GROMACS .gro file of N, CA and C in nm:
model
  462
    1MET      N    1   3.996  -1.533  -2.790
    1MET     CA    2   4.113  -1.495  -2.717
    1MET      C    3   4.216  -1.608  -2.730
    2THR      N    4   4.340  -1.570  -2.719
    2THR     CA    5   4.447  -1.668  -2.730
    2THR      C    6   4.450  -1.757  -2.606
    3ALA      N    7   4.527  -1.863  -2.613
    3ALA     CA    8   4.538  -1.957  -2.500
    3ALA      C    9   4.586  -1.888  -2.373
    4ASP      N   10   4.671  -1.787  -2.387
    4ASP     CA   11   4.724  -1.716  -2.269
    4ASP      C   12   4.641  -1.594  -2.231
    5GLY      N   13   4.526  -1.575  -2.297
    5GLY     CA   14   4.434  -1.469  -2.256
    5GLY      C   15   4.438  -1.341  -2.334
    6GLY      N   16   4.516  -1.336  -2.440
    6GLY     CA   17   4.523  -1.213  -2.520
    6GLY      C   18   4.405  -1.202  -2.616
    7VAL      N   19   4.362  -1.080  -2.640
    7VAL     CA   20   4.252  -1.058  -2.735
    7VAL      C   21   4.306  -1.085  -2.875
    8GLU      N   22   4.241  -1.177  -2.943
    8GLU     CA   23   4.284  -1.219  -3.075
    8GLU      C   24   4.190  -1.166  -3.183
    9HIS      N   25   4.061  -1.177  -3.157
    9HIS     CA   26   3.961  -1.137  -3.255
    9HIS      C   27   3.835  -1.095  -3.181
   10VAL      N   28   3.766  -0.995  -3.232
   10VAL     CA   29   3.634  -0.957  -3.182
   10VAL      C   30   3.545  -0.933  -3.304
   11ASN      N   31   3.416  -0.948  -3.285
   11ASN     CA   32   3.326  -0.926  -3.398
   11ASN      C   33   3.292  -0.777  -3.413
   12ARG      N   34   3.222  -0.746  -3.518
   12ARG     CA   35   3.187  -0.608  -3.550
   12ARG      C   36   3.103  -0.544  -3.439
   13GLN      N   37   3.010  -0.621  -3.381
   13GLN     CA   38   2.924  -0.566  -3.276
   13GLN      C   39   3.006  -0.520  -3.155
   14VAL      N   40   3.109  -0.593  -3.122
   14VAL     CA   41   3.194  -0.554  -3.008
   14VAL      C   42   3.268  -0.425  -3.041
   15LEU      N   43   3.324  -0.416  -3.160
   15LEU     CA   44   3.394  -0.293  -3.200
   15LEU      C   45   3.299  -0.173  -3.197
   16GLU      N   46   3.176  -0.193  -3.245
   16GLU     CA   47   3.078  -0.083  -3.246
   16GLU      C   48   3.035  -0.048  -3.104
   17TYR      N   49   3.013  -0.146  -3.020
   17TYR     CA   50   2.970  -0.120  -2.883
   17TYR      C   51   3.073  -0.035  -2.810
   18PHE      N   52   3.198  -0.079  -2.815
   18PHE     CA   53   3.304  -0.007  -2.745
   18PHE      C   54   3.347   0.120  -2.816
   19GLY      N   55   3.327   0.126  -2.949
   19GLY     CA   56   3.374   0.241  -3.025
   19GLY      C   57   3.525   0.248  -3.025
   20ARG      N   58   3.589   0.133  -3.026
   20ARG     CA   59   3.735   0.126  -3.022
   20ARG      C   60   3.786   0.029  -3.127
   21THR      N   61   3.915   0.037  -3.151
   21THR     CA   62   3.977  -0.053  -3.247
   21THR      C   63   4.017  -0.183  -3.176
   22LEU      N   64   4.050  -0.283  -3.255
   22LEU     CA   65   4.097  -0.409  -3.198
   22LEU      C   66   4.223  -0.387  -3.114
   23GLU      N   67   4.312  -0.302  -3.163
   23GLU     CA   68   4.435  -0.272  -3.087
   23GLU      C   69   4.402  -0.211  -2.951
   24GLU      N   70   4.306  -0.120  -2.949
   24GLU     CA   71   4.268  -0.059  -2.821
   24GLU      C   72   4.205  -0.163  -2.728
   25LEU      N   73   4.124  -0.252  -2.783
   25LEU     CA   74   4.058  -0.354  -2.701
   25LEU      C   75   4.156  -0.458  -2.647
   26ARG      N   76   4.267  -0.472  -2.712
   26ARG     CA   77   4.369  -0.566  -2.661
   26ARG      C   78   4.423  -0.520  -2.526
   27ARG      N   79   4.407  -0.393  -2.494
   27ARG     CA   80   4.454  -0.339  -2.366
   27ARG      C   81   4.336  -0.316  -2.271
   28TRP      N   82   4.232  -0.398  -2.281
   28TRP     CA   83   4.108  -0.376  -2.205
   28TRP      C   84   4.132  -0.366  -2.055
   29GLY      N   85   4.229  -0.436  -2.001
   29GLY     CA   86   4.252  -0.433  -1.857
   29GLY      C   87   4.316  -0.306  -1.807
   30THR      N   88   4.366  -0.222  -1.898
   30THR     CA   89   4.432  -0.098  -1.857
   30THR      C   90   4.355   0.024  -1.905
   31THR      N   91   4.232   0.003  -1.952
   31THR     CA   92   4.150   0.115  -1.998
   31THR      C   93   4.025   0.125  -1.913
   32ASP      N   94   3.933   0.210  -1.953
   32ASP     CA   95   3.807   0.223  -1.880
   32ASP      C   96   3.698   0.136  -1.941
   33ALA      N   97   3.735   0.035  -2.018
   33ALA     CA   98   3.636  -0.053  -2.082
   33ALA      C   99   3.551  -0.125  -1.977
   34VAL      N  100   3.614  -0.165  -1.868
   34VAL     CA  101   3.544  -0.229  -1.756
   34VAL      C  102   3.532  -0.126  -1.644
   35HIS      N  103   3.416  -0.121  -1.583
   35HIS     CA  104   3.392  -0.025  -1.474
   35HIS      C  105   3.502  -0.041  -1.368
   36PRO      N  106   3.559   0.071  -1.321
   36PRO     CA  107   3.669   0.064  -1.223
   36PRO      C  108   3.636  -0.018  -1.098
   37ALA      N  109   3.512  -0.013  -1.054
   37ALA     CA  110   3.474  -0.089  -0.933
   37ALA      C  111   3.471  -0.240  -0.961
   38ASP      N  112   3.451  -0.278  -1.086
   38ASP     CA  113   3.442  -0.420  -1.122
   38ASP      C  114   3.575  -0.478  -1.169
   39LEU      N  115   3.668  -0.391  -1.209
   39LEU     CA  116   3.792  -0.436  -1.272
   39LEU      C  117   3.873  -0.534  -1.187
   40PRO      N  118   3.894  -0.511  -1.057
   40PRO     CA  119   3.973  -0.607  -0.980
   40PRO      C  120   3.913  -0.748  -0.981
   41HIS      N  121   3.782  -0.757  -0.966
   41HIS     CA  122   3.714  -0.886  -0.967
   41HIS      C  123   3.724  -0.952  -1.105
   42VAL      N  124   3.704  -0.873  -1.208
   42VAL     CA  125   3.711  -0.925  -1.345
   42VAL      C  126   3.851  -0.976  -1.375
   43MET      N  127   3.952  -0.897  -1.340
   43MET     CA  128   4.091  -0.938  -1.365
   43MET      C  129   4.125  -1.066  -1.289
   44ALA      N  130   4.082  -1.074  -1.163
   44ALA     CA  131   4.111  -1.192  -1.083
   44ALA      C  132   4.043  -1.316  -1.140
   45ALA      N  133   3.917  -1.302  -1.179
   45ALA     CA  134   3.844  -1.416  -1.235
   45ALA      C  135   3.905  -1.461  -1.368
   46TRP      N  136   3.942  -1.363  -1.451
   46TRP     CA  137   4.001  -1.394  -1.581
   46TRP      C  138   4.138  -1.461  -1.564
   47LEU      N  139   4.223  -1.407  -1.477
   47LEU     CA  140   4.355  -1.467  -1.454
   47LEU      C  141   4.343  -1.608  -1.396
   48HIS      N  142   4.247  -1.627  -1.307
   48HIS     CA  143   4.225  -1.760  -1.250
   48HIS      C  144   4.186  -1.859  -1.360
   49ALA      N  145   4.098  -1.817  -1.449
   49ALA     CA  146   4.054  -1.905  -1.558
   49ALA      C  147   4.171  -1.941  -1.649
   50VAL      N  148   4.252  -1.842  -1.685
   50VAL     CA  149   4.366  -1.867  -1.774
   50VAL      C  150   4.468  -1.959  -1.705
   51GLN      N  151   4.489  -1.939  -1.575
   51GLN     CA  152   4.587  -2.020  -1.502
   51GLN      C  153   4.540  -2.164  -1.479
   52THR      N  154   4.410  -2.180  -1.456
   52THR     CA  155   4.358  -2.313  -1.422
   52THR      C  156   4.294  -2.384  -1.541
   53GLY      N  157   4.259  -2.308  -1.644
   53GLY     CA  158   4.190  -2.368  -1.758
   53GLY      C  159   4.042  -2.393  -1.732
   54GLN      N  160   3.992  -2.339  -1.622
   54GLN     CA  161   3.850  -2.357  -1.588
   54GLN      C  162   3.764  -2.253  -1.659
   55PRO      N  163   3.645  -2.291  -1.702
   55PRO     CA  164   3.552  -2.191  -1.758
   55PRO      C  165   3.521  -2.084  -1.654
   56TYR      N  166   3.478  -1.969  -1.699
   56TYR     CA  167   3.444  -1.863  -1.605
   56TYR      C  168   3.310  -1.802  -1.641
   57GLU      N  169   3.252  -1.738  -1.542
   57GLU     CA  170   3.126  -1.665  -1.561
   57GLU      C  171   3.118  -1.559  -1.451
   58PHE      N  172   3.093  -1.435  -1.489
   58PHE     CA  173   3.076  -1.328  -1.392
   58PHE      C  174   2.995  -1.216  -1.455
   59GLU      N  175   2.948  -1.126  -1.371
   59GLU     CA  176   2.872  -1.009  -1.416
   59GLU      C  177   2.953  -0.885  -1.385
   60HIS      N  178   2.955  -0.793  -1.480
   60HIS     CA  179   3.029  -0.669  -1.461
   60HIS      C  180   2.976  -0.563  -1.558
   61ARG      N  181   3.017  -0.440  -1.531
   61ARG     CA  182   2.974  -0.329  -1.617
   61ARG      C  183   3.082  -0.299  -1.721
   62ILE      N  184   3.034  -0.278  -1.843
   62ILE     CA  185   3.124  -0.248  -1.955
   62ILE      C  186   3.082  -0.114  -2.014
   63ARG      N  187   3.183  -0.035  -2.048
   63ARG     CA  188   3.160   0.102  -2.098
   63ARG      C  189   3.129   0.101  -2.248
   64ARG      N  190   3.015   0.159  -2.280
   64ARG     CA  191   2.973   0.174  -2.418
   64ARG      C  192   3.044   0.293  -2.481
   65ALA      N  193   3.041   0.302  -2.612
   65ALA     CA  194   3.111   0.409  -2.685
   65ALA      C  195   3.068   0.548  -2.639
   66ASP      N  196   2.942   0.563  -2.597
   66ASP     CA  197   2.892   0.694  -2.553
   66ASP      C  198   2.925   0.724  -2.407
   67GLY      N  199   2.998   0.632  -2.341
   67GLY     CA  200   3.040   0.655  -2.203
   67GLY      C  201   2.953   0.590  -2.098
   68GLU      N  202   2.839   0.538  -2.137
   68GLU     CA  203   2.749   0.473  -2.041
   68GLU      C  204   2.799   0.331  -2.011
   69TYR      N  205   2.797   0.298  -1.881
   69TYR     CA  206   2.831   0.161  -1.841
   69TYR      C  207   2.702   0.081  -1.835
   70ARG      N  208   2.707  -0.038  -1.891
   70ARG     CA  209   2.592  -0.130  -1.888
   70ARG      C  210   2.639  -0.264  -1.831
   71TRP      N  211   2.545  -0.333  -1.768
   71TRP     CA  212   2.575  -0.463  -1.709
   71TRP      C  213   2.580  -0.571  -1.815
   72PHE      N  214   2.681  -0.656  -1.805
   72PHE     CA  215   2.697  -0.771  -1.894
   72PHE      C  216   2.729  -0.895  -1.812
   73GLN      N  217   2.685  -1.008  -1.863
   73GLN     CA  218   2.730  -1.136  -1.812
   73GLN      C  219   2.839  -1.182  -1.908
   74SER      N  220   2.951  -1.219  -1.854
   74SER     CA  221   3.065  -1.262  -1.934
   74SER      C  222   3.091  -1.409  -1.905
   75ARG      N  223   3.097  -1.488  -2.011
   75ARG     CA  224   3.125  -1.631  -1.997
   75ARG      C  225   3.242  -1.666  -2.088
   76GLY      N  226   3.328  -1.751  -2.039
   76GLY     CA  227   3.441  -1.797  -2.119
   76GLY      C  228   3.457  -1.948  -2.109
   77LEU      N  229   3.488  -2.006  -2.223
   77LEU     CA  230   3.505  -2.151  -2.231
   77LEU      C  231   3.631  -2.180  -2.312
   78PRO      N  232   3.721  -2.262  -2.259
   78PRO     CA  233   3.842  -2.291  -2.334
   78PRO      C  234   3.818  -2.397  -2.442
   79LEU      N  235   3.884  -2.380  -2.555
   79LEU     CA  236   3.887  -2.481  -2.661
   79LEU      C  237   4.018  -2.555  -2.645
   80ARG      N  238   4.010  -2.686  -2.637
   80ARG     CA  239   4.129  -2.768  -2.614
   80ARG      C  240   4.161  -2.853  -2.736
   81ASP      N  241   4.290  -2.882  -2.754
   81ASP     CA  242   4.329  -2.970  -2.864
   81ASP      C  243   4.318  -3.116  -2.817
   82ALA      N  244   4.360  -3.209  -2.901
   82ALA     CA  245   4.348  -3.352  -2.870
   82ALA      C  246   4.426  -3.392  -2.746
   83ASN      N  247   4.529  -3.315  -2.711
   83ASN     CA  248   4.610  -3.344  -2.593
   83ASN      C  249   4.560  -3.272  -2.467
   84GLY      N  250   4.451  -3.198  -2.480
   84GLY     CA  251   4.393  -3.130  -2.365
   84GLY      C  252   4.448  -2.991  -2.340
   85ARG      N  253   4.540  -2.947  -2.424
   85ARG     CA  254   4.596  -2.811  -2.407
   85ARG      C  255   4.497  -2.708  -2.462
   86ILE      N  256   4.492  -2.594  -2.394
   86ILE     CA  257   4.403  -2.487  -2.440
   86ILE      C  258   4.460  -2.424  -2.565
   87VAL      N  259   4.378  -2.417  -2.668
   87VAL     CA  260   4.417  -2.357  -2.795
   87VAL      C  261   4.373  -2.211  -2.799
   88ARG      N  262   4.255  -2.185  -2.749
   88ARG     CA  263   4.200  -2.050  -2.744
   88ARG      C  264   4.081  -2.048  -2.649
   89TRP      N  265   4.035  -1.929  -2.621
   89TRP     CA  266   3.918  -1.909  -2.536
   89TRP      C  267   3.805  -1.851  -2.619
   90TYR      N  268   3.685  -1.902  -2.598
   90TYR     CA  269   3.566  -1.843  -2.658
   90TYR      C  270   3.494  -1.766  -2.548
   91ASN      N  271   3.462  -1.643  -2.579
   91ASN     CA  272   3.397  -1.555  -2.481
   91ASN      C  273   3.261  -1.514  -2.534
   92LEU      N  274   3.166  -1.507  -2.442
   92LEU     CA  275   3.031  -1.462  -2.476
   92LEU      C  276   2.994  -1.349  -2.380
   93LEU      N  277   2.959  -1.235  -2.436
   93LEU     CA  278   2.911  -1.122  -2.357
   93LEU      C  279   2.761  -1.108  -2.382
   94THR      N  280   2.683  -1.108  -2.275
   94THR     CA  281   2.538  -1.093  -2.286
   94THR      C  282   2.496  -0.969  -2.208
   95ASP      N  283   2.427  -0.878  -2.275
   95ASP     CA  284   2.379  -0.756  -2.212
   95ASP      C  285   2.266  -0.793  -2.115
   96ILE      N  286   2.288  -0.770  -1.987
   96ILE     CA  287   2.188  -0.800  -1.884
   96ILE      C  288   2.145  -0.675  -1.810
   97ASP      N  289   2.167  -0.558  -1.871
   97ASP     CA  290   2.138  -0.432  -1.805
   97ASP      C  291   1.990  -0.420  -1.769
   98ALA      N  292   1.902  -0.458  -1.859
   98ALA     CA  293   1.757  -0.448  -1.831
   98ALA      C  294   1.720  -0.537  -1.713
   99ARG      N  295   1.780  -0.656  -1.708
   99ARG     CA  296   1.753  -0.747  -1.596
   99ARG      C  297   1.802  -0.687  -1.465
  100LYS      N  298   1.921  -0.627  -1.467
  100LYS     CA  299   1.976  -0.566  -1.346
  100LYS      C  300   1.888  -0.449  -1.299
  101GLN      N  301   1.840  -0.369  -1.393
  101GLN     CA  302   1.753  -0.257  -1.357
  101GLN      C  303   1.621  -0.308  -1.299
  102ALA      N  304   1.566  -0.413  -1.360
  102ALA     CA  305   1.441  -0.471  -1.309
  102ALA      C  306   1.463  -0.529  -1.170
  103GLN      N  307   1.576  -0.592  -1.150
  103GLN     CA  308   1.610  -0.650  -1.019
  103GLN      C  309   1.621  -0.539  -0.914
  104ALA      N  310   1.686  -0.428  -0.950
  104ALA     CA  311   1.698  -0.316  -0.856
  104ALA      C  312   1.562  -0.256  -0.824
  105ALA      N  313   1.475  -0.245  -0.925
  105ALA     CA  314   1.341  -0.192  -0.903
  105ALA      C  315   1.260  -0.286  -0.813
  106LEU      N  316   1.276  -0.415  -0.833
  106LEU     CA  317   1.206  -0.513  -0.751
  106LEU      C  318   1.254  -0.506  -0.606
  107GLU      N  319   1.384  -0.491  -0.587
  107GLU     CA  320   1.438  -0.479  -0.451
  107GLU      C  321   1.388  -0.352  -0.384
  108ALA      N  322   1.381  -0.242  -0.460
  108ALA     CA  323   1.330  -0.116  -0.404
  108ALA      C  324   1.182  -0.131  -0.367
  109ALA      N  325   1.105  -0.198  -0.452
  109ALA     CA  326   0.963  -0.219  -0.423
  109ALA      C  327   0.947  -0.307  -0.299
  110PHE      N  328   1.030  -0.408  -0.286
  110PHE     CA  329   1.025  -0.495  -0.170
  110PHE      C  330   1.056  -0.416  -0.042
  111GLU      N  331   1.155  -0.328  -0.048
  111GLU     CA  332   1.187  -0.244   0.068
  111GLU      C  333   1.070  -0.153   0.103
  112GLU      N  334   1.003  -0.100   0.002
  112GLU     CA  335   0.886  -0.014   0.025
  112GLU      C  336   0.774  -0.095   0.090
  113ILE      N  337   0.753  -0.217   0.044
  113ILE     CA  338   0.651  -0.304   0.103
  113ILE      C  339   0.684  -0.331   0.250
  114LYS      N  340   0.811  -0.358   0.280
  114LYS     CA  341   0.850  -0.381   0.420
  114LYS      C  342   0.827  -0.256   0.504
  115ARG      N  343   0.859  -0.140   0.447
  115ARG     CA  344   0.838  -0.014   0.520
  115ARG      C  345   0.689   0.007   0.547
  116LEU      N  346   0.606  -0.017   0.447
  116LEU     CA  347   0.461  -0.001   0.464
  116LEU      C  348   0.405  -0.103   0.562
  117ARG      N  349   0.457  -0.226   0.559
  117ARG     CA  350   0.413  -0.329   0.653
  117ARG      C  351   0.444  -0.287   0.796
  118ASP      N  352   0.565  -0.233   0.818
  118ASP     CA  353   0.602  -0.189   0.952
  118ASP      C  354   0.514  -0.072   0.998
  119ARG      N  355   0.486   0.019   0.905
  119ARG     CA  356   0.400   0.133   0.938
  119ARG      C  357   0.259   0.085   0.972
  120LEU      N  358   0.208  -0.010   0.893
  120LEU     CA  359   0.075  -0.064   0.917
  120LEU      C  360   0.069  -0.135   1.052
  121GLN      N  361   0.174  -0.206   1.085
  121GLN     CA  362   0.180  -0.274   1.213
  121GLN      C  363   0.177  -0.172   1.328
  122ASP      N  364   0.254  -0.064   1.314
  122ASP     CA  365   0.254   0.040   1.417
  122ASP      C  366   0.115   0.104   1.431
  123GLU      N  367   0.053   0.133   1.318
  123GLU     CA  368  -0.081   0.194   1.322
  123GLU      C  369  -0.183   0.096   1.379
  124ASN      N  370  -0.167  -0.031   1.349
  124ASN     CA  371  -0.257  -0.132   1.401
  124ASN      C  372  -0.246  -0.140   1.554
  125LEU      N  373  -0.123  -0.130   1.607
  125LEU     CA  374  -0.104  -0.130   1.752
  125LEU      C  375  -0.169  -0.008   1.817
  126ALA      N  376  -0.154   0.108   1.754
  126ALA     CA  377  -0.214   0.230   1.808
  126ALA      C  378  -0.367   0.220   1.807
  127LEU      N  379  -0.421   0.165   1.700
  127LEU     CA  380  -0.567   0.149   1.690
  127LEU      C  381  -0.617   0.049   1.794
  128ARG      N  382  -0.543  -0.058   1.811
  128ARG     CA  383  -0.579  -0.159   1.912
  128ARG      C  384  -0.584  -0.094   2.050
  129GLU      N  385  -0.488  -0.006   2.079
  129GLU     CA  386  -0.484   0.063   2.208
  129GLU      C  387  -0.607   0.152   2.225
  130GLU      N  388  -0.646   0.224   2.120
  130GLU     CA  389  -0.765   0.309   2.126
  130GLU      C  390  -0.891   0.227   2.147
  131ILE      N  391  -0.900   0.114   2.079
  131ILE     CA  392  -1.018   0.028   2.094
  131ILE      C  393  -1.023  -0.027   2.236
  132ASP      N  394  -0.909  -0.070   2.290
  132ASP     CA  395  -0.905  -0.122   2.427
  132ASP      C  396  -0.949  -0.015   2.527
  133GLN      N  397  -0.906   0.110   2.506
  133GLN     CA  398  -0.946   0.219   2.596
  133GLN      C  399  -1.096   0.245   2.586
  134ALA      N  400  -1.151   0.239   2.465
  134ALA     CA  401  -1.295   0.262   2.448
  134ALA      C  402  -1.375   0.152   2.516
  135PHE      N  403  -1.334   0.028   2.504
  135PHE     CA  404  -1.405  -0.081   2.569
  135PHE      C  405  -1.394  -0.072   2.721
  136MET      N  406  -1.276  -0.032   2.769
  136MET     CA  407  -1.255  -0.017   2.912
  136MET      C  408  -1.348   0.093   2.965
  137PHE      N  409  -1.364   0.203   2.890
  137PHE     CA  410  -1.453   0.312   2.930
  137PHE      C  411  -1.596   0.260   2.943
  138GLU      N  412  -1.641   0.180   2.844
  138GLU     CA  413  -1.777   0.127   2.849
  138GLU      C  414  -1.795   0.031   2.966
  139GLU      N  415  -1.692  -0.046   2.998
  139GLU     CA  416  -1.704  -0.139   3.110
  139GLU      C  417  -1.716  -0.063   3.242
  140ILE      N  418  -1.642   0.048   3.255
  140ILE     CA  419  -1.645   0.125   3.379
  140ILE      C  420  -1.774   0.206   3.389
  141VAL      N  421  -1.810   0.275   3.283
  141VAL     CA  422  -1.923   0.368   3.285
  141VAL      C  423  -2.053   0.297   3.255
  142GLY      N  424  -2.046   0.195   3.173
  142GLY     CA  425  -2.168   0.127   3.132
  142GLY      C  426  -2.214   0.181   2.997
  143ALA      N  427  -2.327   0.134   2.956
  143ALA     CA  428  -2.377   0.171   2.824
  143ALA      C  429  -2.486   0.277   2.833
  144SER      N  430  -2.495   0.347   2.942
  144SER     CA  431  -2.600   0.447   2.963
  144SER      C  432  -2.575   0.568   2.874
  145PRO      N  433  -2.669   0.598   2.782
  145PRO     CA  434  -2.651   0.717   2.695
  145PRO      C  435  -2.647   0.847   2.776
  146ALA      N  436  -2.722   0.857   2.882
  146ALA     CA  437  -2.726   0.980   2.961
  146ALA      C  438  -2.592   1.003   3.031
  147LEU      N  439  -2.534   0.898   3.085
  147LEU     CA  440  -2.407   0.908   3.154
  147LEU      C  441  -2.295   0.942   3.055
  148LYS      N  442  -2.301   0.880   2.940
  148LYS     CA  443  -2.199   0.908   2.837
  148LYS      C  444  -2.206   1.054   2.794
  149ALA      N  445  -2.326   1.109   2.782
  149ALA     CA  446  -2.342   1.248   2.741
  149ALA      C  447  -2.283   1.342   2.844
  150VAL      N  448  -2.304   1.313   2.970
  150VAL     CA  449  -2.251   1.397   3.076
  150VAL      C  450  -2.098   1.390   3.079
  151LEU      N  451  -2.044   1.266   3.072
  151LEU     CA  452  -1.901   1.248   3.080
  151LEU      C  453  -1.826   1.300   2.957
  152SER      N  454  -1.893   1.306   2.846
  152SER     CA  455  -1.826   1.354   2.724
  152SER      C  456  -1.800   1.504   2.731
  153HIS      N  457  -1.867   1.578   2.823
  153HIS     CA  458  -1.845   1.722   2.839
  153HIS      C  459  -1.740   1.753   2.945
  154VAL      N  460  -1.691   1.655   3.012
  154VAL     CA  461  -1.597   1.675   3.122
  154VAL      C  462  -1.457   1.684   3.068
   0.00000   0.00000   0.00000
């Protein structure tokens, strides 16, 4: 990318992924290349980097040529000349969709474990109550088999 943030060059893999021309990719901020929910954050982070000259890193969804959005980590690093002025930006896009899916599955599994733990705790309390009632019955009635037989029919 140019020093002021314009798309200057992309490799073949980027063109194939997006299914767009370089000219179309130059307008990435006004197209559906970035997921609409992520675009404000991406634009703000990118503008901040260009204005401050600071490297950037963020995660966002990018639209593939077939219309599917996949998660990517985007990193940018400025190249500076001998006087410290930014000459261009180098950008790296890393597909992290599998990691994001695994993370979501792990979070769902953790929620299921918490749900099961709470259910087990509730059942444990109910069982404890039944055991306490059974012991209380034995303390009151005693351990007499004959008495238990009579009382069990009442």
